[in-house]
Structure formats: C-alpha cells, structure tokens
Amino acid sequence: MKQPSLLIHVEGAVATLTMDRPDKRNAMSDGMLAEIAGFFTAPPKNVRAVILTGTAGHFCAGLDLSEHTSRSAEDVIYHSRGWHRVMEAVQFGGLPVVSALQGAVIGGGLELAAATHIRVAEPGVMFQLPEGRRGIFVGGGASVRVGRIIGADRLTEMMLTGRVYSGEEGLALGLAHYLAPTSGALEMAQDLAAKIARNPPLSNYLMIQAVAQIGDMPREGGLFTESLSAALSKSSPDAEEGLKAFLEKRQPWFR
Ligand code: 1HE
C-alpha cells in the first residue's frame, strides 16, 4: 500500500497535519494535495483547531516540479483551479488553522501558508516565490492571498526578483504573525491551537468566514454582514455562558 504523504495526529481537540516528504523538502505532489483536501473536506468531528507543519526542518518547498515537466495550458488551468479549491478548503473549511513554519515556505508552500489563519515562523524560514526564475507564474492563490497580506506592489517585486524573506522580515510584513525561537514554531503553534480550540466553535467559525468575506464586500454589505455575524454569535448559548462567566468571575463552560 502507498505510504501517506500527510501524517495526521489527533490529540484532544487539536489535529496536527504534518507534510512528510522529507527527501523532497515536502514539495507538494498531487497526492499530498489530495490528502490535505481529504482532511479539510471531512475533518474528524471532535477537532476544533488544526496545526499544519512539515517534517525535517521544512514546511513545504512548493509544487513538486518533477510532476510538472510538460503540461498543456488546459492541464495547467485545471491543476491551478484544483489548488484553489484545496486552499479554499483550508481557509474556509470551518476550522482555525495554525501553521508552524520552518525552512522552505516557497512557492506553493507560501500559498498554502497564506491560506492558514495563524502563521508562526522561525527565524531561519525562507519565504520565497521563485516562479519567475523557473519561467512560470503563481497558480495556487498567491496573487490573491499573498497580495492581500503584503500588497500587490511588494508581491510583484517578490515575484520578479525571487528574493527570500527571513522570519524577522516575514513578521514585519505580516507573512508571519509570530516569530518563535529556532525549533520552537511547533510548540508555539500547539499553545495557540489549544487556546483557540477552547473558544466556542461558532464564534471561531464566524471569524474565519465573515472577516475574509467582508474584506471582499462593498462597505454597506460588509457592515450588514458584521451585524448578522454579531447577532448569530451573541444569541448562541455559548455567548450567554461566556458573558455570564465573565460577570461571575469564573471560567466559562462551552458546549
Ligand atoms: C524538489 C523540490 C520541488 C526540492 N520539487 N523536488 N519550488 C521551488 O522552486 C523550490 C525548489 N527547491 C529549493 O529551492 C531547495 O530545494 C530548497 C531551498 C527548498 C532546499 O534546499 P536544500 O539545499 O536543502 O535541498 P536540495 O538539495 O535543493 O533538494 C533536496 C531534494 O529535494 C532534491 O532532490 P534530489 O533527488 O537531488 O535529492 C531536490 O530536487 C528536491 N526538491 N524542492 C521537486 N519543489 C500551485 S503552483 C505553485 C508553483 C510553485 O510552487 S513554484 C516553486 C517550486
């Protein structure tokens, strides 16, 4: 039987997904992409938060270039749209995703990281989009997701030059939200995931869905969607318990 490329470990309410292709610096094969899609389209019921990371000192070296030596335009568009569907499943699958980033966060690896909600990087991380050097273009969502993080102007520069941003630089640009000590990204991601998993699932769900959707809406629609999200969350039993617990100076007990 074929070995999985994605290791899945569930402990309590947190699932840890580890991309496990160390010989290829966890480059993304079509098989590994399908395994990621499989998890996010039907996550285990008790899971409340996810950690996404890689083995052997790297997050992901991008598209497995050995699978893409010659492809027609038609193949490429289907392939790119397939990536888009998987990245959407990561971002909007309903579970908060924390990525623990070390080593290569390159090309499709950066596109995948940008679909996660919290990014924890180590100083030695390499944020890079080397597509220009390979004569190709991004295809896994970078022009939208990475562009919204660092801006279209800086994204163009990053793609044209193939420059590498370190963990510190990534933190300043928003490519990372946290900078962990060397070899410490996974531990920090575990602390953050455990904390997020304790929030009521509905408010986590609304934060993941609504904030990104509102960003794409005209102002009035955005404000109305905010009110709808506030109404949904504030009228839930967990919100009642959360507010009561605060006033009674005790820890809340969520569903
Ligand atoms: C790979 C890949 C890969 C490594 N596809 N095989 N991504 C890239 O252009 C990044 C290409 N990789 C690198 O720049 C470097 O490999 C790293 C900086 C990540 C790591 O360097 P290093 O010195 O530790 O390792 P290495 O010797 O370069 O690579 C080890 C092996 O991994 C080697 O294979 P080997 O058979 O010679 O041992 C490499 O060929 C293999 N390897 N990266 C295939 N990406 C949805 S569209 C997205 C478009 C993109 O993602 S484009 C960017 C692709």
Short mmCIF file of N, CA and C in Angstrom, two decimals, residues 7-17 36 38-52 89-90 93-98 117 193-202 204-205 208 255:
data_model
loop_
_atom_site.label_atom_id
_atom_site.label_comp_id
_atom_site.label_asym_id
_atom_site.label_seq_id
_atom_site.Cartn_x
_atom_site.Cartn_y
_atom_site.Cartn_z
N LEU A 7 0.88 13.13 7.50
CA LEU A 7 0.65 12.42 8.76
C LEU A 7 -0.41 13.20 9.54
N ILE A 8 -1.39 12.48 10.07
CA ILE A 8 -2.48 13.13 10.80
C ILE A 8 -2.50 12.58 12.22
N HIS A 9 -2.36 13.47 13.17
CA HIS A 9 -2.35 13.06 14.58
C HIS A 9 -3.36 13.90 15.33
N VAL A 10 -4.35 13.23 15.91
CA VAL A 10 -5.36 13.98 16.65
C VAL A 10 -5.15 13.76 18.14
N GLU A 11 -5.03 14.86 18.87
CA GLU A 11 -4.90 14.76 20.32
C GLU A 11 -5.89 15.75 20.93
N GLY A 12 -6.88 15.23 21.63
CA GLY A 12 -7.92 16.10 22.17
C GLY A 12 -8.64 16.79 21.03
N ALA A 13 -8.73 18.11 21.12
CA ALA A 13 -9.48 18.87 20.12
C ALA A 13 -8.58 19.41 19.01
N VAL A 14 -7.30 19.03 19.01
CA VAL A 14 -6.37 19.59 18.02
C VAL A 14 -5.81 18.50 17.10
N ALA A 15 -5.93 18.72 15.81
CA ALA A 15 -5.33 17.78 14.83
C ALA A 15 -4.05 18.40 14.30
N THR A 16 -2.98 17.60 14.28
CA THR A 16 -1.73 18.08 13.69
C THR A 16 -1.50 17.36 12.37
N LEU A 17 -1.39 18.14 11.31
CA LEU A 17 -1.13 17.58 9.98
C LEU A 17 0.33 17.88 9.63
N ILE A 36 -4.50 16.53 1.80
CA ILE A 36 -4.88 17.74 2.54
C ILE A 36 -6.36 18.05 2.29
N GLY A 38 -8.65 15.95 1.49
CA GLY A 38 -9.46 14.92 2.15
C GLY A 38 -9.69 15.26 3.61
N PHE A 39 -8.65 15.74 4.28
CA PHE A 39 -8.81 16.09 5.70
C PHE A 39 -9.79 17.26 5.86
N PHE A 40 -9.57 18.33 5.09
CA PHE A 40 -10.36 19.55 5.33
C PHE A 40 -11.80 19.43 4.85
N THR A 41 -12.06 18.51 3.92
CA THR A 41 -13.45 18.38 3.49
C THR A 41 -14.25 17.53 4.47
N ALA A 42 -13.59 16.68 5.25
CA ALA A 42 -14.33 15.86 6.23
C ALA A 42 -13.49 15.70 7.49
N PRO A 43 -13.26 16.80 8.24
CA PRO A 43 -12.41 16.69 9.43
C PRO A 43 -13.11 15.86 10.52
N PRO A 44 -12.32 15.19 11.40
CA PRO A 44 -12.95 14.44 12.47
C PRO A 44 -13.84 15.36 13.31
N LYS A 45 -14.94 14.83 13.76
CA LYS A 45 -15.99 15.63 14.43
C LYS A 45 -15.51 16.40 15.67
N ASN A 46 -14.63 15.77 16.46
CA ASN A 46 -14.24 16.39 17.73
C ASN A 46 -13.14 17.45 17.59
N VAL A 47 -12.62 17.62 16.37
CA VAL A 47 -11.48 18.54 16.18
C VAL A 47 -11.98 19.98 16.14
N ARG A 48 -11.29 20.86 16.89
CA ARG A 48 -11.68 22.28 16.96
C ARG A 48 -10.62 23.21 16.37
N ALA A 49 -9.40 22.69 16.22
CA ALA A 49 -8.33 23.51 15.64
C ALA A 49 -7.31 22.58 14.99
N VAL A 50 -6.59 23.13 14.02
CA VAL A 50 -5.64 22.32 13.25
C VAL A 50 -4.27 23.00 13.25
N ILE A 51 -3.23 22.17 13.33
CA ILE A 51 -1.87 22.67 13.13
C ILE A 51 -1.37 22.06 11.82
N LEU A 52 -0.75 22.89 11.00
CA LEU A 52 -0.21 22.40 9.73
C LEU A 52 1.30 22.66 9.75
N ALA A 89 -10.57 25.22 0.84
CA ALA A 89 -10.99 24.27 1.88
C ALA A 89 -10.18 24.49 3.16
N VAL A 90 -8.89 24.81 3.01
CA VAL A 90 -8.06 25.07 4.19
C VAL A 90 -8.57 26.34 4.88
N GLY A 93 -12.72 25.88 5.54
CA GLY A 93 -13.25 24.57 5.94
C GLY A 93 -13.99 24.61 7.27
N GLY A 94 -13.84 25.71 8.00
CA GLY A 94 -14.58 25.85 9.25
C GLY A 94 -13.71 25.70 10.49
N LEU A 95 -12.47 25.23 10.32
CA LEU A 95 -11.59 25.06 11.49
C LEU A 95 -10.45 26.07 11.44
N PRO A 96 -10.13 26.67 12.58
CA PRO A 96 -8.96 27.56 12.60
C PRO A 96 -7.68 26.73 12.34
N VAL A 97 -6.82 27.24 11.47
CA VAL A 97 -5.59 26.51 11.12
C VAL A 97 -4.37 27.35 11.50
N VAL A 98 -3.49 26.76 12.29
CA VAL A 98 -2.24 27.43 12.70
C VAL A 98 -1.11 26.75 11.95
N HIS A 117 -4.75 30.53 9.07
CA HIS A 117 -5.22 31.73 9.77
C HIS A 117 -4.18 32.34 10.69
N ALA A 193 -3.00 26.82 19.18
CA ALA A 193 -4.13 25.97 18.73
C ALA A 193 -4.97 25.53 19.93
N ALA A 194 -4.29 25.19 21.03
CA ALA A 194 -5.03 24.75 22.23
C ALA A 194 -5.91 25.89 22.75
N LYS A 195 -5.36 27.09 22.73
CA LYS A 195 -6.11 28.26 23.20
C LYS A 195 -7.32 28.52 22.30
N ILE A 196 -7.12 28.48 20.99
CA ILE A 196 -8.21 28.74 20.04
C ILE A 196 -9.28 27.66 20.14
N ALA A 197 -8.84 26.42 20.36
CA ALA A 197 -9.79 25.29 20.43
C ALA A 197 -10.72 25.44 21.63
N ARG A 198 -10.34 26.25 22.61
CA ARG A 198 -11.20 26.46 23.79
C ARG A 198 -12.29 27.52 23.52
N ASN A 199 -12.16 28.30 22.45
CA ASN A 199 -13.22 29.27 22.11
C ASN A 199 -14.46 28.50 21.65
N PRO A 200 -15.64 29.09 21.78
CA PRO A 200 -16.81 28.44 21.22
C PRO A 200 -16.66 28.26 19.71
N PRO A 201 -17.02 27.08 19.18
CA PRO A 201 -16.83 26.82 17.75
C PRO A 201 -17.56 27.81 16.84
N LEU A 202 -18.74 28.28 17.26
CA LEU A 202 -19.49 29.19 16.37
C LEU A 202 -18.76 30.51 16.18
N ASN A 204 -15.53 31.03 16.49
CA ASN A 204 -14.36 30.75 15.63
C ASN A 204 -14.79 30.66 14.17
N TYR A 205 -15.89 29.94 13.94
CA TYR A 205 -16.37 29.73 12.58
C TYR A 205 -16.68 31.07 11.91
N ILE A 208 -13.57 33.05 10.97
CA ILE A 208 -12.90 32.55 9.77
C ILE A 208 -13.66 32.94 8.51
N ARG A 255 -20.03 24.48 25.16
CA ARG A 255 -20.50 23.18 24.68
C ARG A 255 -19.33 22.33 24.23
#
